CSV table of C-alpha atoms in Angstrom, one decimal:
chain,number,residue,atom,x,y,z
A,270,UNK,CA,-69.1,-90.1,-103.6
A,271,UNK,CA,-71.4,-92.3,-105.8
A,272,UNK,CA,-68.5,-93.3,-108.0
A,273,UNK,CA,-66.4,-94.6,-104.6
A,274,UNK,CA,-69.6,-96.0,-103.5
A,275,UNK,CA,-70.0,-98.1,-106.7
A,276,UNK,CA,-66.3,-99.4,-107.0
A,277,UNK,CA,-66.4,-100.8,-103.1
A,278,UNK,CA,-69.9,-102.4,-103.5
A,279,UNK,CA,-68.5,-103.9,-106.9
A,280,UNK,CA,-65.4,-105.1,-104.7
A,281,UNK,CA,-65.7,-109.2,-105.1
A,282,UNK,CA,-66.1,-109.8,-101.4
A,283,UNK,CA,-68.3,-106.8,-100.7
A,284,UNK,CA,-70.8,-108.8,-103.2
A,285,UNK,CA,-71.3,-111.7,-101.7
A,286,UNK,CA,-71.8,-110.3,-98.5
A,287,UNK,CA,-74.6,-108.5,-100.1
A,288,UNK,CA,-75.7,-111.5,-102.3
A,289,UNK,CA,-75.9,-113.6,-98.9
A,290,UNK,CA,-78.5,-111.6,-98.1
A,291,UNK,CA,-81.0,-112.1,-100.7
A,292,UNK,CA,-83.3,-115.1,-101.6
A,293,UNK,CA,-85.1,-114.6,-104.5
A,294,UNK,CA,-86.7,-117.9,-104.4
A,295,UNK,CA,-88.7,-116.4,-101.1
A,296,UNK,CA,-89.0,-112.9,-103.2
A,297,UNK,CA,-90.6,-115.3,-105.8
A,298,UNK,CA,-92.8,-117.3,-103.3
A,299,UNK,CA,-94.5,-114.1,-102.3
A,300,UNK,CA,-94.7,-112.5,-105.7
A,301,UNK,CA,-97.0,-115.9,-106.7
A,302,UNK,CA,-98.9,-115.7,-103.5
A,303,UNK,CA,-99.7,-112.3,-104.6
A,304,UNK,CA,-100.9,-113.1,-108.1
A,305,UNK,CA,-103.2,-115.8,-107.4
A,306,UNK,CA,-104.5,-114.7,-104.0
A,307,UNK,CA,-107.1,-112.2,-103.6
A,308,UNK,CA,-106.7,-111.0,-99.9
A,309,UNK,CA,-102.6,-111.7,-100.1
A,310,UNK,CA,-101.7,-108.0,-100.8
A,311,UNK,CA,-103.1,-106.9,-97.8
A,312,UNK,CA,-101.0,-109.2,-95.4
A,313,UNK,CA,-97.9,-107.2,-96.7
A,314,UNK,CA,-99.2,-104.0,-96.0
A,315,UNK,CA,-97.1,-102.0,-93.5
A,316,UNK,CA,-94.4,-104.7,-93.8
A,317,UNK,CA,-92.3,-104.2,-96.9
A,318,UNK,CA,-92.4,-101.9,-99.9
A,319,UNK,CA,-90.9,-102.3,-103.1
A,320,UNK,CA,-87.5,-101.3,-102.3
A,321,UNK,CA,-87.2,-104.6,-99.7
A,322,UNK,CA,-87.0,-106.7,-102.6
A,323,UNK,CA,-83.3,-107.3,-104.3
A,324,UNK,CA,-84.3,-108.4,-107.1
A,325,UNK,CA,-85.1,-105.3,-109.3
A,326,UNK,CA,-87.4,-106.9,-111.3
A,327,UNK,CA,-89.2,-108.3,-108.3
A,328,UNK,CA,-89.1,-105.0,-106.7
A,329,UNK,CA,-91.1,-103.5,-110.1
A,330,UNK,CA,-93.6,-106.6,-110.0
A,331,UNK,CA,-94.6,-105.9,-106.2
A,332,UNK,CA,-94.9,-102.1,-107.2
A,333,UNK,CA,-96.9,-103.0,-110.4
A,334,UNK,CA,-99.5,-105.2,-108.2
A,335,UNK,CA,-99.3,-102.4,-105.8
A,336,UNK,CA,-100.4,-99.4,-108.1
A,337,UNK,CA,-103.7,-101.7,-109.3
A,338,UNK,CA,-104.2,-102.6,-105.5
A,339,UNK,CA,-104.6,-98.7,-105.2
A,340,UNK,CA,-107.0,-97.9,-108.3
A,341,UNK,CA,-109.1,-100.3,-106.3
A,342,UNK,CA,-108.8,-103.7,-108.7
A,343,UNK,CA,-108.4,-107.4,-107.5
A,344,UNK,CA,-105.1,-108.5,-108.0
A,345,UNK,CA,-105.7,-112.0,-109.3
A,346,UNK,CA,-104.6,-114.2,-112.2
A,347,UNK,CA,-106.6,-111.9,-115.0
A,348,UNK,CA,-104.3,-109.1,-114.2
A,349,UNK,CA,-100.7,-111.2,-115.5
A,350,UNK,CA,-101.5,-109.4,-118.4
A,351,UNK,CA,-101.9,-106.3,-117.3
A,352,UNK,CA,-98.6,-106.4,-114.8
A,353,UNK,CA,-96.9,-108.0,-117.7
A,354,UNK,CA,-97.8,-104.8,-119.7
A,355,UNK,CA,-96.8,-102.7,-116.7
A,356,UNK,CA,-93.0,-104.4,-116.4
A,357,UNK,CA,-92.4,-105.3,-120.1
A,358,UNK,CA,-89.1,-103.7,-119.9
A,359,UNK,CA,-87.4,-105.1,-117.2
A,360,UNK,CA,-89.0,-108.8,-118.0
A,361,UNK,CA,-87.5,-108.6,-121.4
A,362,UNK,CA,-84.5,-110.3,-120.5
A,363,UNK,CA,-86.4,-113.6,-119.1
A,364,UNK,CA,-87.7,-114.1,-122.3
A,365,UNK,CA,-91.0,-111.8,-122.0
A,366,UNK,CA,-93.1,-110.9,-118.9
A,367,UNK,CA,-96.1,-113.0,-119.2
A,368,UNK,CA,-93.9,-115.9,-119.4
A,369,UNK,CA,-92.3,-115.3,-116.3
A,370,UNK,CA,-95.4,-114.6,-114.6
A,371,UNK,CA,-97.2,-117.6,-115.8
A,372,UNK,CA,-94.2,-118.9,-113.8
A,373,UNK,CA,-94.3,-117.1,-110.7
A,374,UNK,CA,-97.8,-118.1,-110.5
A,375,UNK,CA,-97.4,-121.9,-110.7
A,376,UNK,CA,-95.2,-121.9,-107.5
A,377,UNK,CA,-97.0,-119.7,-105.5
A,378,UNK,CA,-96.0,-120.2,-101.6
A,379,UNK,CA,-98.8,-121.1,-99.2
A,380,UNK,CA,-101.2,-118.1,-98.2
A,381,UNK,CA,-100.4,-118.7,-94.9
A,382,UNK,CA,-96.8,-118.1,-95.2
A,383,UNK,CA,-97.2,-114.8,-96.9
A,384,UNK,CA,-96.1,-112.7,-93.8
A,385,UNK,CA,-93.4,-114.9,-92.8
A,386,UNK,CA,-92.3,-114.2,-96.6
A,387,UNK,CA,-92.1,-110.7,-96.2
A,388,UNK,CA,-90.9,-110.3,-92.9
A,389,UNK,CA,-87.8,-112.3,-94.3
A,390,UNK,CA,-87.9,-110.0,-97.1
A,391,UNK,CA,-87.9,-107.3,-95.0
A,392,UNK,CA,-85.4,-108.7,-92.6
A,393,UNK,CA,-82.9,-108.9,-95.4
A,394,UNK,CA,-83.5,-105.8,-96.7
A,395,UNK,CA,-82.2,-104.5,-93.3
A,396,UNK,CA,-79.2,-106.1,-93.5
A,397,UNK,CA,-78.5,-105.0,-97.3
A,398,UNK,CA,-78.6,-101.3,-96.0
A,399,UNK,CA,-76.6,-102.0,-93.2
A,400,UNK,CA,-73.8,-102.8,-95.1
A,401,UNK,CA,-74.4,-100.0,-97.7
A,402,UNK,CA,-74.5,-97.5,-94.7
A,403,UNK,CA,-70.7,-99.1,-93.5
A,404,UNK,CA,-69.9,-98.4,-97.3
A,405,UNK,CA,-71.4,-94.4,-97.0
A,406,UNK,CA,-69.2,-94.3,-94.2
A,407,UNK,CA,-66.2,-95.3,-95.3
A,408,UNK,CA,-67.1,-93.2,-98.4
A,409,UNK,CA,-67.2,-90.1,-95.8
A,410,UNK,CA,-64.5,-90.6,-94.2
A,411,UNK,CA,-62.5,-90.0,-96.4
A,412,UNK,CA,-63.5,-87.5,-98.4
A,413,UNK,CA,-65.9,-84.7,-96.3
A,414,UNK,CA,-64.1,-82.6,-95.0
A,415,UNK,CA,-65.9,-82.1,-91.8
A,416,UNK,CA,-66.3,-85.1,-89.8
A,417,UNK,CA,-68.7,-83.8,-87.8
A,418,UNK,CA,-70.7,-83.9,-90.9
A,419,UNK,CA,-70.1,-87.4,-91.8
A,420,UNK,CA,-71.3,-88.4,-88.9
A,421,UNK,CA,-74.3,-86.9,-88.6
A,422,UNK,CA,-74.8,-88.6,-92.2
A,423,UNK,CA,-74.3,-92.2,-90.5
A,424,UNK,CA,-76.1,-91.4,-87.6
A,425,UNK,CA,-78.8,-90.1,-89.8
A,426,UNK,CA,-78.7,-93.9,-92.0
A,427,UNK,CA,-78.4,-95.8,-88.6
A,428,UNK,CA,-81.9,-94.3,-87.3
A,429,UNK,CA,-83.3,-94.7,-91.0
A,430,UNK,CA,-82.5,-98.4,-90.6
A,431,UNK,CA,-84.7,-99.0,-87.0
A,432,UNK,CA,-87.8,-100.2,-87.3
A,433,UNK,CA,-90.8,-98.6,-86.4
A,434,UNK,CA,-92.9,-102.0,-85.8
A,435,UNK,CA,-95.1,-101.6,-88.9
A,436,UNK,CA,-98.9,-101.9,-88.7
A,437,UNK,CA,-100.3,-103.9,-86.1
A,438,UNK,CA,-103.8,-105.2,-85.6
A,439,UNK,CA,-106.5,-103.9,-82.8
A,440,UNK,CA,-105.5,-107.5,-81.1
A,441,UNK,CA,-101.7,-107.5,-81.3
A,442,UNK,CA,-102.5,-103.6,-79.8
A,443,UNK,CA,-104.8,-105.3,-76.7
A,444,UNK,CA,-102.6,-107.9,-76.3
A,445,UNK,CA,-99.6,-105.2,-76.2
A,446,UNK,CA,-101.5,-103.2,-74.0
A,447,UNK,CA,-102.4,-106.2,-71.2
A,448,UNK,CA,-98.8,-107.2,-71.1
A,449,UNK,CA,-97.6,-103.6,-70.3
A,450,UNK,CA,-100.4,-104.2,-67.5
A,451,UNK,CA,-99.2,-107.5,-66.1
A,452,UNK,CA,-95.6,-105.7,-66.0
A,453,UNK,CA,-95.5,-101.9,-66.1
A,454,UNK,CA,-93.1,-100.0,-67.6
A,455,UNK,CA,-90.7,-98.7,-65.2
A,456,UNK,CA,-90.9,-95.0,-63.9
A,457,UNK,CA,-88.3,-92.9,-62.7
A,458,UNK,CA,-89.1,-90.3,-60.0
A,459,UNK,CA,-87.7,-87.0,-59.7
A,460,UNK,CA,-87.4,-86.6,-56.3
A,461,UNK,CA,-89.8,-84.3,-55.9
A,462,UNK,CA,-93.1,-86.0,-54.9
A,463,UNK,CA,-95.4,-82.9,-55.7
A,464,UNK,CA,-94.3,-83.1,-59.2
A,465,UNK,CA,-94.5,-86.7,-59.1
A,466,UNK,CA,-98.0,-86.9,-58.3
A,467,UNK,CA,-99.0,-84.5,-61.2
A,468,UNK,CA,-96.6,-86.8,-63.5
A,469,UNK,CA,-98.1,-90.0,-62.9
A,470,UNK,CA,-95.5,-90.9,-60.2
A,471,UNK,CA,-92.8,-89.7,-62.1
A,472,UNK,CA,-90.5,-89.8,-65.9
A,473,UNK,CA,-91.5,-92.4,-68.1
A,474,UNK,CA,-89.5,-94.5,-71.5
A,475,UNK,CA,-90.8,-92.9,-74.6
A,476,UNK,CA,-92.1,-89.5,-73.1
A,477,UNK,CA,-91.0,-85.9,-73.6
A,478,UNK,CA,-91.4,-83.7,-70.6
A,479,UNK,CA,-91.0,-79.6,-70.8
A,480,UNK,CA,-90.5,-77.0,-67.9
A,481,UNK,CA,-90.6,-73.6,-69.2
A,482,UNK,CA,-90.1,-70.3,-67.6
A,483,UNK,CA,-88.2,-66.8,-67.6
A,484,UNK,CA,-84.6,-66.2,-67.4
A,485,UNK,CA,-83.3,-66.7,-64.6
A,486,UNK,CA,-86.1,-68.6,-62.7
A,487,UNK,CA,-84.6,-71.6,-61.0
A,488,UNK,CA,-85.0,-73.9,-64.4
A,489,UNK,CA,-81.4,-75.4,-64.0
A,490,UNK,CA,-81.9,-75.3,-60.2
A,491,UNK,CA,-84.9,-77.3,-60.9
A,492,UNK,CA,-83.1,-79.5,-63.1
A,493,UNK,CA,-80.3,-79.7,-61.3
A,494,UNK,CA,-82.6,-80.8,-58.2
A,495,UNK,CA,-84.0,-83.8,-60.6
A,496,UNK,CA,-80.5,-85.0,-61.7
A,497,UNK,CA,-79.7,-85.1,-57.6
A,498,UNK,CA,-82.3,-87.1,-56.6
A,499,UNK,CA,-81.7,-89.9,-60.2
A,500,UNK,CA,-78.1,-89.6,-59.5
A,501,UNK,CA,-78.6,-90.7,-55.8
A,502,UNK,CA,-81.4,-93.3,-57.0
A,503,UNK,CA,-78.7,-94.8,-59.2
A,504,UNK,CA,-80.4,-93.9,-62.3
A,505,UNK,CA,-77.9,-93.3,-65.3
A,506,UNK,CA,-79.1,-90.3,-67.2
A,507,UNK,CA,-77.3,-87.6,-69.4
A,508,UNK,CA,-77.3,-83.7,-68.7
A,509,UNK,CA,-76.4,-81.8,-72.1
A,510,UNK,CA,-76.0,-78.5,-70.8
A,511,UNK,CA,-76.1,-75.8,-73.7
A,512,UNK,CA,-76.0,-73.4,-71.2
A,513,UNK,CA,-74.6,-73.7,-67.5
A,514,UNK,CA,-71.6,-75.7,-67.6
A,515,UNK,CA,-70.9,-79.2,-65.7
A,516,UNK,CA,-68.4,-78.1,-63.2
A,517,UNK,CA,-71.2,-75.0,-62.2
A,518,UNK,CA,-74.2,-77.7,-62.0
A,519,UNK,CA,-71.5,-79.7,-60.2
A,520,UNK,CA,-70.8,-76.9,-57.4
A,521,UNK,CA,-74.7,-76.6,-56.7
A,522,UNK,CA,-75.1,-80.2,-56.2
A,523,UNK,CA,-71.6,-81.0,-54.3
A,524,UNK,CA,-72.1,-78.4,-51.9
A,525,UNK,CA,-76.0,-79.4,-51.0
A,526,UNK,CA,-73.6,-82.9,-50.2
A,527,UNK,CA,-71.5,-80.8,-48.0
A,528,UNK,CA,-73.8,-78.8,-46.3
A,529,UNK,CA,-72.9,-75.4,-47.4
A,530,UNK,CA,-73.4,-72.7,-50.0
A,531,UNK,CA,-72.1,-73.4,-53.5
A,532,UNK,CA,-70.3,-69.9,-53.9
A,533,UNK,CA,-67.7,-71.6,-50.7
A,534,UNK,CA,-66.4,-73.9,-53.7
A,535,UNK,CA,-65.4,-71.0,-56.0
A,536,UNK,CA,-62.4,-68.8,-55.7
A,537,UNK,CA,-60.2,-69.0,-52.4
A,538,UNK,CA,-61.6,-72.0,-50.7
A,539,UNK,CA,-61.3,-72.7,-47.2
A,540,UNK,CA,-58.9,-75.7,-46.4
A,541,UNK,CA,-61.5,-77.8,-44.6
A,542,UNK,CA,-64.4,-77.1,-47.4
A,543,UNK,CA,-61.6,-78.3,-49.8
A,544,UNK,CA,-60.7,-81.2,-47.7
A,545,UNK,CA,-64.0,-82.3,-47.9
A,546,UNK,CA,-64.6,-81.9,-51.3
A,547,UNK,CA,-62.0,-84.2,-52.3
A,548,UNK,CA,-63.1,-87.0,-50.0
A,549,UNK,CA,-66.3,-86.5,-51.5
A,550,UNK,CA,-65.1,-86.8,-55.4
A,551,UNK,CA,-62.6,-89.3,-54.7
A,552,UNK,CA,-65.5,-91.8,-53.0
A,553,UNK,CA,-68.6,-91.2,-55.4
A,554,UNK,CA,-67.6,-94.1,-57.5
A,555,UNK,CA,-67.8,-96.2,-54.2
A,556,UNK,CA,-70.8,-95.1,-53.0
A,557,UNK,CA,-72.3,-95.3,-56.2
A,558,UNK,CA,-73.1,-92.0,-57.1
A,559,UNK,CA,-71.9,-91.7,-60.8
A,560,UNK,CA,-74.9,-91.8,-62.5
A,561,UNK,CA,-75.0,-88.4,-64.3
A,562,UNK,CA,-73.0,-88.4,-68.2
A,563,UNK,CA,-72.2,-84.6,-68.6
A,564,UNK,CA,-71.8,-83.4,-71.7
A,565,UNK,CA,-70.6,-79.5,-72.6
A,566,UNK,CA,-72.3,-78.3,-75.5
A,567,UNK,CA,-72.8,-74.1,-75.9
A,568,UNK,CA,-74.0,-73.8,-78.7
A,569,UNK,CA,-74.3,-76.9,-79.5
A,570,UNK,CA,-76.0,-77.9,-83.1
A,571,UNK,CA,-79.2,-80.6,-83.4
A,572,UNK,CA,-76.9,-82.6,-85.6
A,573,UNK,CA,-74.4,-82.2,-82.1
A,574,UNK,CA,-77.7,-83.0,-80.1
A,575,UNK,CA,-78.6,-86.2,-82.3
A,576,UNK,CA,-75.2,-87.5,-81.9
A,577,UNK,CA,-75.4,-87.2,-78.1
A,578,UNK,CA,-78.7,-88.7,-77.4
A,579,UNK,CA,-78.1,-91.3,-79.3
A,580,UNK,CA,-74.6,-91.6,-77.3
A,581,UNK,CA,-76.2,-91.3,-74.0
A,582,UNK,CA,-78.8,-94.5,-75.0
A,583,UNK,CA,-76.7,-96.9,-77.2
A,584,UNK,CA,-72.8,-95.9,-75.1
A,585,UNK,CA,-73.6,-95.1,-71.8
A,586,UNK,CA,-76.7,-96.8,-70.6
A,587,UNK,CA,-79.1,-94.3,-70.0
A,588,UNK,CA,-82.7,-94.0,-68.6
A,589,UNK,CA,-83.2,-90.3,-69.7
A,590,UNK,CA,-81.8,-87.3,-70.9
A,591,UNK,CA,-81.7,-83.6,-69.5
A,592,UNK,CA,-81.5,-80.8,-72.0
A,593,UNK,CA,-81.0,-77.6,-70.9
A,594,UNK,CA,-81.5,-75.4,-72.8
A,595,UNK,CA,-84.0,-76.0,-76.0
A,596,UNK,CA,-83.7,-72.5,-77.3
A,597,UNK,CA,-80.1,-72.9,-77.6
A,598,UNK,CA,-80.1,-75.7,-80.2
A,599,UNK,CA,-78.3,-74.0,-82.9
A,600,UNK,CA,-77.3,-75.4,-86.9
A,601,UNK,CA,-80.7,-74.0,-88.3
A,602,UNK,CA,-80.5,-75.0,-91.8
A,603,UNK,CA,-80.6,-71.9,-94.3
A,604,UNK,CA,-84.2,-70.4,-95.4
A,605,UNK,CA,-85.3,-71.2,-92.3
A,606,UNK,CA,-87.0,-69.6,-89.7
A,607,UNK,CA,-86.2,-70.2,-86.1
A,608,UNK,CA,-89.8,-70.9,-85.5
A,609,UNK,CA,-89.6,-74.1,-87.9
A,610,UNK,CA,-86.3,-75.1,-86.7
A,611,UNK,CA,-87.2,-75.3,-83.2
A,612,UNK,CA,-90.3,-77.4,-83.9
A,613,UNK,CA,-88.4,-79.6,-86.0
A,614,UNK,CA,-86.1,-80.1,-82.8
A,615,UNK,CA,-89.0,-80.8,-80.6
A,616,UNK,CA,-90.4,-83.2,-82.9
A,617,UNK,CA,-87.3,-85.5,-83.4
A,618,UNK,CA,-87.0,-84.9,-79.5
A,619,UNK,CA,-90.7,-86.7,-79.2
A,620,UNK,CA,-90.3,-89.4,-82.3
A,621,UNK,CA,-86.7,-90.2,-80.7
A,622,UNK,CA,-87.4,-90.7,-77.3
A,623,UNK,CA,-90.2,-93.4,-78.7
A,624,UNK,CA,-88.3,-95.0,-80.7
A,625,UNK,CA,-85.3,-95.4,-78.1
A,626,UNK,CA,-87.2,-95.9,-75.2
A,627,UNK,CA,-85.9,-93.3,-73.0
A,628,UNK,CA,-87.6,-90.2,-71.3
A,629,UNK,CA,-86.1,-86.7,-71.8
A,630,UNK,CA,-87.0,-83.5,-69.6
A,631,UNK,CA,-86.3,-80.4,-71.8
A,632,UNK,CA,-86.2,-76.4,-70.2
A,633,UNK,CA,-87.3,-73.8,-72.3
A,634,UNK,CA,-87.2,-70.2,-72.1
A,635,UNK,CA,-90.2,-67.7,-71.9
A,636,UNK,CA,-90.3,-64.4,-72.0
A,637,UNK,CA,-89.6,-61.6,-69.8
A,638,UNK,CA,-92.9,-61.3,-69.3
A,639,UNK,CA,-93.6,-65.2,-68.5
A,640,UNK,CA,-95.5,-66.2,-71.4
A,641,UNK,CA,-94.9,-68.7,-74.2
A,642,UNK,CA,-93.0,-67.3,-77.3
A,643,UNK,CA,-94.9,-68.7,-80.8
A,644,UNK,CA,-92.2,-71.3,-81.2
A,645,UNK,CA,-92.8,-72.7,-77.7
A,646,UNK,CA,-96.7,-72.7,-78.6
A,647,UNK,CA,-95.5,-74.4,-81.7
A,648,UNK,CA,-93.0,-76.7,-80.7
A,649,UNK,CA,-93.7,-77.8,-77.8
A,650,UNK,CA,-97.9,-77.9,-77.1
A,651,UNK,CA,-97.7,-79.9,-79.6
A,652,UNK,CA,-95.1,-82.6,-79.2
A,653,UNK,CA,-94.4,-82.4,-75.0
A,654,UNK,CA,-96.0,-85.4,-73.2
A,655,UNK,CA,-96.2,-82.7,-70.1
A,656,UNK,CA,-95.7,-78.9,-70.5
A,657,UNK,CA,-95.2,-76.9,-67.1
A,658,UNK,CA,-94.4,-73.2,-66.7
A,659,UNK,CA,-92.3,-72.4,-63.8
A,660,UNK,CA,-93.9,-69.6,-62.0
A,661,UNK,CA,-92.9,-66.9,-59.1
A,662,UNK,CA,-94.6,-65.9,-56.8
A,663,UNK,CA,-94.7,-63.1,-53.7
A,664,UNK,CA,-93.1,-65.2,-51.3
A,665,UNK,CA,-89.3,-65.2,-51.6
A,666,UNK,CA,-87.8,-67.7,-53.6
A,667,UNK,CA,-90.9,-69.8,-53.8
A,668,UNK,CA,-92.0,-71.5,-57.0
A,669,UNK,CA,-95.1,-73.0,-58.5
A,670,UNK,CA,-95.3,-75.1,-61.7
A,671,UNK,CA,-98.6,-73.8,-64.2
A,672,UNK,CA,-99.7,-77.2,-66.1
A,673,UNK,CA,-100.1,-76.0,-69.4
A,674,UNK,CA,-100.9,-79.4,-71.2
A,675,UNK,CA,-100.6,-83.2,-70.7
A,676,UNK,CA,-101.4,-86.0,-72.4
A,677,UNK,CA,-101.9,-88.7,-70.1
A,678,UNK,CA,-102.8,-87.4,-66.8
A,679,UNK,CA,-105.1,-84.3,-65.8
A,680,UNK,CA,-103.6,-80.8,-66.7
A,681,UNK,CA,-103.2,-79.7,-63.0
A,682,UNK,CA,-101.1,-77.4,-61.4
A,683,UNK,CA,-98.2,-77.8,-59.3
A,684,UNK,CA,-99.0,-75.3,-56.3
A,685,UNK,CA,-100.2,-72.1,-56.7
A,686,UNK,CA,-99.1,-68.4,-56.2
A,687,UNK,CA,-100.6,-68.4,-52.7
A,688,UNK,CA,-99.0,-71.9,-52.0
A,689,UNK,CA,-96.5,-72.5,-53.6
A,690,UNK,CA,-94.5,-76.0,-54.7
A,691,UNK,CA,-91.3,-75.3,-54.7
A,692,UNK,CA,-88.8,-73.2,-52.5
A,693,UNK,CA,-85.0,-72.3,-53.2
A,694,UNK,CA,-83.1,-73.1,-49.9
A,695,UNK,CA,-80.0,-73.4,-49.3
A,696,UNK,CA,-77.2,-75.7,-49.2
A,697,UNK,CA,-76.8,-75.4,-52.4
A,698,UNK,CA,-78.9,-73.9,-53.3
A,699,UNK,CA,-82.0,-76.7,-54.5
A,700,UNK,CA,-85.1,-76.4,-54.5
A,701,UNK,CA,-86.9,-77.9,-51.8
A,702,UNK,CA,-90.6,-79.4,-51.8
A,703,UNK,CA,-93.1,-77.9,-49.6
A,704,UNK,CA,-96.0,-79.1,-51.6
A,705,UNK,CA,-95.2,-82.7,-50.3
A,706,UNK,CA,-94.1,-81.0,-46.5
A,707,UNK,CA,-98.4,-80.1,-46.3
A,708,UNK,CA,-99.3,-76.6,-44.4
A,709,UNK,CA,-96.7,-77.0,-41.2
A,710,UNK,CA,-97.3,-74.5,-38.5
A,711,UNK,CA,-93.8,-73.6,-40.0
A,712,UNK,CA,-94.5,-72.8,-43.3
A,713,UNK,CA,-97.9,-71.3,-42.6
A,714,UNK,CA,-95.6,-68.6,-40.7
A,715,UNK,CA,-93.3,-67.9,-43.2
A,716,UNK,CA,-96.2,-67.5,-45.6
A,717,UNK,CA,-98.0,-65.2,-43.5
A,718,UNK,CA,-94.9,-63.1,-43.1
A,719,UNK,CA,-94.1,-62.6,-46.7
A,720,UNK,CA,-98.0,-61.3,-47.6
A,721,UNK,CA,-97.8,-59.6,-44.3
């Protein structure tokens, strides 16, 4: 591959794209600033690194001044000597190093433009490694023989190339922070208003949310129940379901539409029922509800999960992603343990939905005995914004979320096992909320009945 690589960055046109994007006479603006101003160095902190530069022996220079920075010594004009030393070899061929330096020195840019110096350093860097990742993938392309792997190779270069905003001051944080006040970020509610409450009213961009419980305790119901209530708010979200397919979360939420139980819409189905069902699919567009992006992934890989995420922000629009479930995330690399693995998925999970500004709401599986496995302790206490066990409890079909950790509201429960959150009813079935419904002379019964 490096051989390839080499002959199309070598290919005449391919070089001037790349030399179009370098301007050593800033590179050398900055390098001056740095030898002959004190507090300079610092400015660039957080900004660039050596490898921004294009100029390889500008890119040694920076690292030189950087190295002496760190031993804790002024970086000022007594030093040329000591950088000189430091980059001898690679200054040979401008007739010595100190010479050059000297030079660098004289034309120093004004202190005042040193960040606008590297930012345009930096700027241009981006844009060299652009084109080298277009190159990498032409490269792969043709010659792995999975492209499932070269993909995830250019997927992994494109998120290499965002930036992560770089150091920022206690004012630029304040003055961040009192914008995001003046105009809030948006937040997306789940349709549940018990939840909501615990949640902060709801999902928000750049936060990781986690409902965990046994098999086979209503998390896809649950889920399902969410997606309903975005899909009819008109918010576009993704539903990667590693598990229960899209036509079976489809079933559940068409026949809550319809009014009866999802099991009518398998098998033999009544004429009327299928009637309906096709006047309901053939009018969702219309009434805008196609707001859900299904994607069927058993056993799906994270390099598979990567490449949909980004998919579902970048191609389709969305607010949020649904992944159901986390334990299934297969393509654990060799010599390692599932443990690791799984927290390594949690943590690009958390870093990604950041970076992207999306939300995502994960499920997770606990064990038959309803407690957290050492890779859910692992993975996800550490990296979920909110973590939330779903529990049962003695009345039928009831539910109650256990708040397990938060990070930006108080770790509360959702309901309780004597009053419960959350109940499966049917159409569907979904989940309805009786947290929000308060204690109804209705529910109060039903209650009573079941510890009776």
């Amino acid at each position: 591959m490096d051989a390839a690589f080499s002959d199309l960055r070598n290919i005449p046109a391919i070089s001037r794209m790349l030399n179009r994007h370098a301007n050593p006479e800033v590179e050398q603006a900055l390098l001056g600033a740095l030898l002959t101003q004190p507090a300079a160095f610092g400015r660039t902190v957080g900004r660039i690194t050596a490898e921004d530069f294009a100029d390889p022996v500008h890119a040694a220079i920076y690292d030189a001044i950087a190295e002496r920075v760190s031993q804790g010594r002024t970086v000022d004009h007594r030093l040329l000597g000591d950088v000189a030393d430091s980059c001898n070899d690679v200054l040979q061929e401008f007739g010595g190093g100190r010479t050059y330096l000297a030079g660098l020195a004289g034309g120093a840019g004004l202190p005042s433009s040193v960040i606008d110096y590297a930012d345009t350093i930096r700027q241009l860097a981006v844009r060299r490694r652009l084109i080298d990742a277009g190159l990498r993938a032409i490269v792969l392309a043709d010659e792995t023989q999975r492209i499932e792997d070269a993909v995830s190779v250019v997927i992994g270069d494109a998120e290499a190339l965002v930036d992560g905003g770089g150091a920022k001051t206690r004012s630029e944080v304040l003055a961040a922070m009192v914008a995001g006040m003046e105009k809030p970020g948006k937040v997306y509610p789940t349709g549940y208003p018990s939840i909501d409450k615990a949640w902060g009213g709801g999902m928000y961009a750049g936060r990781m949310y986690c409902i965990a419980g046994k098999g086979k305790a209503g998390k896809s119901a649950l889920a399902g129940g969410i997606s309903y209530a975005l899909n009819r708010a008109g918010v576009r979200h993704a539903y990667l379901a590693l598990e229960m397919g899209a036509q079976e979360i489809e079933q559940r939420q068409v026949a809550r539409e319809l009014g009866t139980h999802s099991m009518a819409l398998i098998g033999h189905v009544h004429a009327t029922i299928l009637a309906r069902a096709g006047q309901y699919a053939a009018t969702a567009e219309q009434q805008r509800l196609n707001n859900v992006v299904y994607v069927d992934m058993p056993g799906g890989t994270m390099d598979r999960l990567r490449t949909e995420i980004l998919a579902a922000k970048h191609r389709h629009r969305c607010a949020g992603v649904i992944v159901d479930y986390w334990q299934l995330v297969t393509g654990r690399p060799p010599g390692t343990s599932e443990e690791e693995h799984l927290r390594r998925v949690a943590e690009w999970l958390a870093a990604t939905v950041k970076r992207l500004g999306i939300w995502v709401l994960i499920l997770a599986q606990l064990t038959d005995d309803g407690e957290a496995t050492a890779v859910s302790r692992t993975g996800m206490n550490r990296n979920a914004d909110q973590l939330y066990f779903l529990r049962d409890c003695n009345i039928d079909a009831c539910r109650w979320l256990e708040g397990k950790a938060s990070r930006y509201t108080p770790t509360t429960d959702i309901g309780s096992a004597s009053e419960p959150a959350l109940k499966l009813v049917y159409p569907g079935p979904h989940f309805e909320d009786w947290g929000a419904r308060g204690n109804d002379d209705t529910r109060q019964a039903q209650m009573d009945m079941a510890e009776g």
